[in-house]
PDB file of C-alpha atoms in Angstrom:
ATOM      1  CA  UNK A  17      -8.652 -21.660  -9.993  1.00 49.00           C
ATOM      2  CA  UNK A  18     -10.557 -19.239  -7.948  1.00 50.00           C
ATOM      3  CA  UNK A  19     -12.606 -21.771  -6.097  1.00 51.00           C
ATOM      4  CA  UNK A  20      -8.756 -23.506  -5.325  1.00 50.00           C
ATOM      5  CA  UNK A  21      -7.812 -19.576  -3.887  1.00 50.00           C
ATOM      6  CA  UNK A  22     -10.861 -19.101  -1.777  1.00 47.00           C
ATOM      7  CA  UNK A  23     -10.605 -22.844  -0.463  1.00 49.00           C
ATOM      8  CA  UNK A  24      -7.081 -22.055   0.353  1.00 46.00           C
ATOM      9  CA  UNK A  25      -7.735 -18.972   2.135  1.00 48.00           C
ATOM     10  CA  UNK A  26     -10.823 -20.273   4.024  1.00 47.00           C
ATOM     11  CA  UNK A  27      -8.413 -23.438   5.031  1.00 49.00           C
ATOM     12  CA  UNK A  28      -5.693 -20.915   6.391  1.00 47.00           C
ATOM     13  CA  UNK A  29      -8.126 -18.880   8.637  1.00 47.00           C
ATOM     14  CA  UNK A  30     -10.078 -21.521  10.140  1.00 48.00           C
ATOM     15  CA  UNK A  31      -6.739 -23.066  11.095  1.00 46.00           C
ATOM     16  CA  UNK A  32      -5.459 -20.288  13.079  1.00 45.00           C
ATOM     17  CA  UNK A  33      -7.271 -20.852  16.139  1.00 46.00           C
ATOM     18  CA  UNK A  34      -5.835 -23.918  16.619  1.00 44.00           C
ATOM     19  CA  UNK A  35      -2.469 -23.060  15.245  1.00 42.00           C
ATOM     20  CA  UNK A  36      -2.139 -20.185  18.395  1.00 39.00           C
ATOM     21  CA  UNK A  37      -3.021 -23.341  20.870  1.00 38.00           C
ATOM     22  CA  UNK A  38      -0.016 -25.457  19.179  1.00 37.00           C
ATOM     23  CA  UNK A  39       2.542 -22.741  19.394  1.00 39.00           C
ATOM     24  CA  UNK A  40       1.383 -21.957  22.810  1.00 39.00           C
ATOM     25  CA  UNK A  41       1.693 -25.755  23.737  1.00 40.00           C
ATOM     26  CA  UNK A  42       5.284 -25.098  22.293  1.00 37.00           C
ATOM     27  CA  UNK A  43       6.094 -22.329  23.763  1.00 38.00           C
ATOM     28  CA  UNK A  44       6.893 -20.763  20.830  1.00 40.00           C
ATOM     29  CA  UNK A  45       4.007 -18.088  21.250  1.00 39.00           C
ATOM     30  CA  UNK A  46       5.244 -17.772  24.894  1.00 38.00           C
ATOM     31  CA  UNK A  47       4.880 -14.559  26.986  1.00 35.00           C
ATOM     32  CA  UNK A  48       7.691 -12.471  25.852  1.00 33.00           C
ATOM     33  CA  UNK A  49       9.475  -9.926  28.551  1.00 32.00           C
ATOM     34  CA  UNK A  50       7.726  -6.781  27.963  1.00 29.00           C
ATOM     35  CA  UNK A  51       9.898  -3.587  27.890  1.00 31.00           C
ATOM     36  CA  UNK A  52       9.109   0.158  27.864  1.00 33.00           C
ATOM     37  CA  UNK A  53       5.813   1.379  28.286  1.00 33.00           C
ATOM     38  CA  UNK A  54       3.760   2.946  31.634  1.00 30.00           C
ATOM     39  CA  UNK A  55       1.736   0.262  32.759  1.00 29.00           C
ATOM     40  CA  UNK A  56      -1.858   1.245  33.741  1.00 28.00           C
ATOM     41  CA  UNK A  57      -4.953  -0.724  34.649  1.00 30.00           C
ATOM     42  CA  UNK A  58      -2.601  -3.640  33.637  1.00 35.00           C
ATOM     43  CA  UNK A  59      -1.951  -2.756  29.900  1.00 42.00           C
ATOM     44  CA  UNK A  60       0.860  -0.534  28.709  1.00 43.00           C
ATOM     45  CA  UNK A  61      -0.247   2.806  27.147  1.00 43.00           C
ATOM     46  CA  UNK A  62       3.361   2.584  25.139  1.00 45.00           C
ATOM     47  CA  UNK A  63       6.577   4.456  24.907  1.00 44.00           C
ATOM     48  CA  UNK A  64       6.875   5.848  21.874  1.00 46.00           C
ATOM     49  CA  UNK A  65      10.737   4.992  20.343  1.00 47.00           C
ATOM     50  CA  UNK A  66      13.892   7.003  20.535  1.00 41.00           C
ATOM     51  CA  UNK A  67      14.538   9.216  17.946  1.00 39.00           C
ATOM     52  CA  UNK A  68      10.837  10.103  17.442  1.00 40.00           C
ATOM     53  CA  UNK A  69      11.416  14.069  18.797  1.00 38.00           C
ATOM     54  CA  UNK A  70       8.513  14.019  21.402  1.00 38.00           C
ATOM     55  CA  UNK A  71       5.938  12.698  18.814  1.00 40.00           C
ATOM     56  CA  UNK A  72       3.485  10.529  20.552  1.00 40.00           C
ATOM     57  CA  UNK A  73       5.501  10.727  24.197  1.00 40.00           C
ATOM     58  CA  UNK A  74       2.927   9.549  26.865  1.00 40.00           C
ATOM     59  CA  UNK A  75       2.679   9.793  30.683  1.00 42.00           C
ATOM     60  CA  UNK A  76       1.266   8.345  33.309  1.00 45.00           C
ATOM     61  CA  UNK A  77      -2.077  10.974  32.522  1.00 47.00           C
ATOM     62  CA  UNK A  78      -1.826  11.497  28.776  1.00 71.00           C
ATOM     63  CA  UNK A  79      -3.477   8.500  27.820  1.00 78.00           C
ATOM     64  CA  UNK A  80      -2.463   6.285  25.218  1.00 83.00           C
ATOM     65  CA  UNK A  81      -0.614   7.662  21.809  1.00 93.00           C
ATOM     66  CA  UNK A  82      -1.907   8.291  18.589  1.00 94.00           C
ATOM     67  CA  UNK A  83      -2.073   7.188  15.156  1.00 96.00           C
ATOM     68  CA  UNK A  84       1.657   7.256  13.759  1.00 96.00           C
ATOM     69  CA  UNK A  85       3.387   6.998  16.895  1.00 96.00           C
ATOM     70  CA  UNK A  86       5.460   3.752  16.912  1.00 96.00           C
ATOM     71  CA  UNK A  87       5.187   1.897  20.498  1.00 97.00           C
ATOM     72  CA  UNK A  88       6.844  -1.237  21.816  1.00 97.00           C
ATOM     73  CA  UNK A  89       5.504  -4.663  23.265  1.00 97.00           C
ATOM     74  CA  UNK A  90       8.031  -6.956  24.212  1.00 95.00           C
ATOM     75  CA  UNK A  91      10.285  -7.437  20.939  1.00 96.00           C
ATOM     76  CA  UNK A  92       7.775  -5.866  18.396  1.00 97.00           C
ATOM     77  CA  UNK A  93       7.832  -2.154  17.599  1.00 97.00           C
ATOM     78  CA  UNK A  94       4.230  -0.786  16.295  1.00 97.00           C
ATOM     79  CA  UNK A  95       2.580   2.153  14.379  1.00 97.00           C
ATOM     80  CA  UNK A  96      -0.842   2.264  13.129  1.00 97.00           C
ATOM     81  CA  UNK A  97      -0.550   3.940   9.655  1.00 97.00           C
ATOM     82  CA  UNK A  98      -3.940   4.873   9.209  1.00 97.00           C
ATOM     83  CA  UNK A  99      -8.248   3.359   9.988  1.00 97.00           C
ATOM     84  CA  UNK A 100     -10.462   3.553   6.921  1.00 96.00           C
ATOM     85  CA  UNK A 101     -14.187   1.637   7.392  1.00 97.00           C
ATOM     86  CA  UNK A 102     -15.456  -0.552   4.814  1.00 96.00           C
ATOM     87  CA  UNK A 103     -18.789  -2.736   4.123  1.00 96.00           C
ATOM     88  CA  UNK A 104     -17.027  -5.508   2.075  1.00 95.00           C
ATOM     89  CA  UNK A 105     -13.389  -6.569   1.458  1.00 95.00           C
ATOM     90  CA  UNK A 106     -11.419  -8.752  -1.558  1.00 92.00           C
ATOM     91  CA  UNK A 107     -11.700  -8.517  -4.712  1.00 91.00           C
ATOM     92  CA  UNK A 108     -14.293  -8.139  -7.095  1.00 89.00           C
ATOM     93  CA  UNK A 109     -14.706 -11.908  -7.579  1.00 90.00           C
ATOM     94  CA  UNK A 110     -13.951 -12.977  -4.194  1.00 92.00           C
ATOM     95  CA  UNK A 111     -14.810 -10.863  -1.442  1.00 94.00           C
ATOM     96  CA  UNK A 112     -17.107 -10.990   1.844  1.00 95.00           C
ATOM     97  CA  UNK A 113     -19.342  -8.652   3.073  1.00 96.00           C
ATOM     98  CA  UNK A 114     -19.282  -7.234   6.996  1.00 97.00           C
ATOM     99  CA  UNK A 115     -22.089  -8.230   9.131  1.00 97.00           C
ATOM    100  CA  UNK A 116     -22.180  -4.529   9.905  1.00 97.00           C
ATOM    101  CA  UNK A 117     -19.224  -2.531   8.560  1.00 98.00           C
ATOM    102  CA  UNK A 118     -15.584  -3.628   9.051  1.00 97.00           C
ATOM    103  CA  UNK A 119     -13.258  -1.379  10.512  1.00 97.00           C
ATOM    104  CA  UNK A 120      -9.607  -2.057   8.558  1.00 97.00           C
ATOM    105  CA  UNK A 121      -6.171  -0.972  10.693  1.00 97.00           C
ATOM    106  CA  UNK A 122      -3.698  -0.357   8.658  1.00 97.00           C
ATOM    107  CA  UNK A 123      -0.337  -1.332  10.562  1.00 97.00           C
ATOM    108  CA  UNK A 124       3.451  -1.419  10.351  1.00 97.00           C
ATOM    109  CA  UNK A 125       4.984  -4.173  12.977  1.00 97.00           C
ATOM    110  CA  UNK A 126       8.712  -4.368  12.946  1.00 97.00           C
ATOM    111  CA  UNK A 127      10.841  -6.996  14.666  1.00 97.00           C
ATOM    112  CA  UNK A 128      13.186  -5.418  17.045  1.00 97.00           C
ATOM    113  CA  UNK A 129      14.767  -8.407  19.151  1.00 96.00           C
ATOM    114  CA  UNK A 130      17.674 -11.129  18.070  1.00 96.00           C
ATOM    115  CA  UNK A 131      15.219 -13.576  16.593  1.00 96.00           C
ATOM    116  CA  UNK A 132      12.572 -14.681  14.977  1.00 96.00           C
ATOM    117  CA  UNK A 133       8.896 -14.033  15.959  1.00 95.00           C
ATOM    118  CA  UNK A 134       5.664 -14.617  15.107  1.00 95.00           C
ATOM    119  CA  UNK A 135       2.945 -11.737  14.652  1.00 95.00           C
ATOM    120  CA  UNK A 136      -0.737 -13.084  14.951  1.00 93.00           C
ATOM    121  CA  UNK A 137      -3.583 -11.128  14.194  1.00 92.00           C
ATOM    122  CA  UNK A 138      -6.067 -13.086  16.281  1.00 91.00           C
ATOM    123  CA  UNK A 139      -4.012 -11.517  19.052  1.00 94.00           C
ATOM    124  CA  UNK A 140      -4.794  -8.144  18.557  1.00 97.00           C
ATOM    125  CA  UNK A 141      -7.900  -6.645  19.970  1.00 97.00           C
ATOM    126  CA  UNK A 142     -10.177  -3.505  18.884  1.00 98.00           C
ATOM    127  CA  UNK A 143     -11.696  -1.098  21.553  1.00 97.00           C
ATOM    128  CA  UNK A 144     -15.014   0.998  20.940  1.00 97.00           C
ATOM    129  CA  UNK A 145     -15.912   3.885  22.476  1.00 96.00           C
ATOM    130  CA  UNK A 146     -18.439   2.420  24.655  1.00 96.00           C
ATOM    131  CA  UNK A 147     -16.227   0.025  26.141  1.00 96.00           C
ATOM    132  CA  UNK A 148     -16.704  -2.993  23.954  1.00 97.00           C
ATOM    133  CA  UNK A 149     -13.583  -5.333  22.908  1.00 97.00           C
ATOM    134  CA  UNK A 150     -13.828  -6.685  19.625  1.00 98.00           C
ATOM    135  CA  UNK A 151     -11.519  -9.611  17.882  1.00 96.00           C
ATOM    136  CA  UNK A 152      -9.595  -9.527  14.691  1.00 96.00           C
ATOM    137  CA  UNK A 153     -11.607 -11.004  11.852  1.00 96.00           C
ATOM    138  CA  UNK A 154      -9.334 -13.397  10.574  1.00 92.00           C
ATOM    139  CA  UNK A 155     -11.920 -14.611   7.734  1.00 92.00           C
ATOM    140  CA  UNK A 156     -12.040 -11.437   6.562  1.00 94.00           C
ATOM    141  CA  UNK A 157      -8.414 -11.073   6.406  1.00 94.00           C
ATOM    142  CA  UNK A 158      -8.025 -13.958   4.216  1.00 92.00           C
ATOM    143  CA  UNK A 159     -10.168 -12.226   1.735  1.00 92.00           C
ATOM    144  CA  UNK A 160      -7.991  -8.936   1.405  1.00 90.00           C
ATOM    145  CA  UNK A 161      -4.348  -9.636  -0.301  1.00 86.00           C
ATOM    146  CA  UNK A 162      -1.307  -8.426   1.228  1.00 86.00           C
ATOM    147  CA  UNK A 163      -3.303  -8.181   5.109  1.00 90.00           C
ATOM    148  CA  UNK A 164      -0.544 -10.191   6.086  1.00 87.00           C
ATOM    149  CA  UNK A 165      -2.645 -10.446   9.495  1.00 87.00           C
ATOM    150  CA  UNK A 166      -3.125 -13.604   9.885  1.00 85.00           C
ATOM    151  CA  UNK A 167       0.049 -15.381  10.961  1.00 90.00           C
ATOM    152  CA  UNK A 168       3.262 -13.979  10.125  1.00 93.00           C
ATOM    153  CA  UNK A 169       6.720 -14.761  11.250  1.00 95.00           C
ATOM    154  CA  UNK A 170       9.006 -12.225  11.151  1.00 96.00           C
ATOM    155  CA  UNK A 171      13.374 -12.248  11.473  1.00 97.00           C
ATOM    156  CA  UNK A 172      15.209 -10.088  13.822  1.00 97.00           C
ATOM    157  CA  UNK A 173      14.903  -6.587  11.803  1.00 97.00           C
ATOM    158  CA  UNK A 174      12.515  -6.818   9.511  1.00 97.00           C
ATOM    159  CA  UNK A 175       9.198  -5.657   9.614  1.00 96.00           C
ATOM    160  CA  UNK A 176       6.115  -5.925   8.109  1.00 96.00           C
ATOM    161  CA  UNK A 177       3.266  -3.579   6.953  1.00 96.00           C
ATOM    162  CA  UNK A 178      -0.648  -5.295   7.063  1.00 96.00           C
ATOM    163  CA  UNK A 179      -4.646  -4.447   7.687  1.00 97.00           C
ATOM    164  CA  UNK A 180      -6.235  -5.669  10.751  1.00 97.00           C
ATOM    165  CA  UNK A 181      -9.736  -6.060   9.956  1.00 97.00           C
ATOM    166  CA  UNK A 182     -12.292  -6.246  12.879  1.00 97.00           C
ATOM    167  CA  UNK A 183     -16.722  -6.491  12.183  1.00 98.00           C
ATOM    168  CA  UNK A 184     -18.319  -3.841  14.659  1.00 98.00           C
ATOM    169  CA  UNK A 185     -21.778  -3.329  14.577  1.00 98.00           C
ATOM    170  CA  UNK A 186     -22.519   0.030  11.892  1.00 97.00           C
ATOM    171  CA  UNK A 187     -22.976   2.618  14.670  1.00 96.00           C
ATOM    172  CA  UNK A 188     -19.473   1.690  16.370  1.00 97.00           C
ATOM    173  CA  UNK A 189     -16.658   4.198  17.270  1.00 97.00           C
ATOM    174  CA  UNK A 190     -13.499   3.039  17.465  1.00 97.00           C
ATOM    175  CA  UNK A 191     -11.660   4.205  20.589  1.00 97.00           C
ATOM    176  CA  UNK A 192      -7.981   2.382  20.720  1.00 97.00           C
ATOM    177  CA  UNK A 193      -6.138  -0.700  19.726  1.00 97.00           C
ATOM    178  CA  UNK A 194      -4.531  -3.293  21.688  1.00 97.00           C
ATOM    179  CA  UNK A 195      -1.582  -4.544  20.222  1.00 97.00           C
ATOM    180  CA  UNK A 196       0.035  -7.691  21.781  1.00 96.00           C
ATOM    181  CA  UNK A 197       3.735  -8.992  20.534  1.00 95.00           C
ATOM    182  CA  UNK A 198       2.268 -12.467  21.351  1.00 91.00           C
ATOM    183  CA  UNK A 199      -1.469 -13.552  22.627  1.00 89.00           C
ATOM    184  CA  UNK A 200       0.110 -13.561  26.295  1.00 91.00           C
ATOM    185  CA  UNK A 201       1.733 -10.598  26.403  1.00 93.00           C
ATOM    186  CA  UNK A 202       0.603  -7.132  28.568  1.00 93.00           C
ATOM    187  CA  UNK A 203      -0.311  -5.234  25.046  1.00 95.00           C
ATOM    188  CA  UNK A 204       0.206  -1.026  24.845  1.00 96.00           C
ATOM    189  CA  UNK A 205      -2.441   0.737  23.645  1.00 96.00           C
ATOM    190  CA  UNK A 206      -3.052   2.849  20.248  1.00 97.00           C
ATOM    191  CA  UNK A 207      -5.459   5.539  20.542  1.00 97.00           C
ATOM    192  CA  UNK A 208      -7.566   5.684  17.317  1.00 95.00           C
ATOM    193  CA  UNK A 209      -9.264   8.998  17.612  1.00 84.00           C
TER     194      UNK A 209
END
């Protein structure tokens, strides 16, 4: 039963790769119009949303916002909830270990167009302090239940709450997060420290 679950899991990340190229071929992970948001160097650095009373409001020289502040990309509204490190993630039974340490983003993604879309994790990219860009670990993700970070599709209004998990070498700072609504949109950017 556990070998069936870990087969299952394995199966599910290794097809994501090619499951992004289908929907893309589809154009059901199309570029999505992006709204709100400065745009800088090409990325947004994110509006935060109405109602928020100036928590996490950005300019063109603030920089990005902060943990907690929600910001929009195209139909998705985001918030990072909280970063924790870790060296291994699953469960006692089943789990994998980080080739150096595994930095986990917990996230809350809601759905705020008129239908459905899909969130991909493979989409959404980790910055360091020195510059560096690092990709999701969607192995990892298949270890941890409830990362809901892999693929998800989510209706008009709903939203979804998740752990992005990305291996950094040990010594890495995490800087910001890039958070796309699909793998061709502009992104708006999460600071992380």
């Amino acid at each position: 039963m556990i070998g069936n679950d870990r087969g299952r899991r394995i199966g599910r990340a290794a097809a994501l790769p090619a499951l992004v190229l289908v929907l893309a071929g589809c154009g059901l992970a199309g570029p999505s119009p992006l709204t709100g948001g400065a745009v800088t160097s090409g990325r947004q650095t994110g509006t935060p949303e109405a109602g928020q009373d100036g928590q996490g409001q950005v300019g063109q020289s603030d920089g990005p916002p902060a943990i907690g502040a929600s910001v929009r990309d195209g139909e998705f509204t985001f918030r990072i909830d909280k970063v924790r490190t870790a060296t291994t993630v699953g469960s006692e039974l089943l789990n994998t270990k980080a080739q150096g340490k595994f930095i986990l983003v917990h996230f809350t993604v809601k759905n705020t167009g008129n239908k459905a879309q899909s969130f991909v994790g493979y989409s959404q990219k980790l910055m360091d302090t020195r510059g560096r860009e690092f990709a999701a670990d969607s192995t990892a993700a298949a270890y941890l239940q409830n990362s809901n970070s892999l693929f998800e599709q989510i209706n008009p209004g709903n939203s979804v709450k998740g752990v992005l998990i990305y291996d950094v070498p040990k010594d890495t700072k995490a800087a910001e997060v890039e958070l796309h609504a699909s793998p061709f949109s502009e992104g708006v950017t999460v600071a992380l420290t």
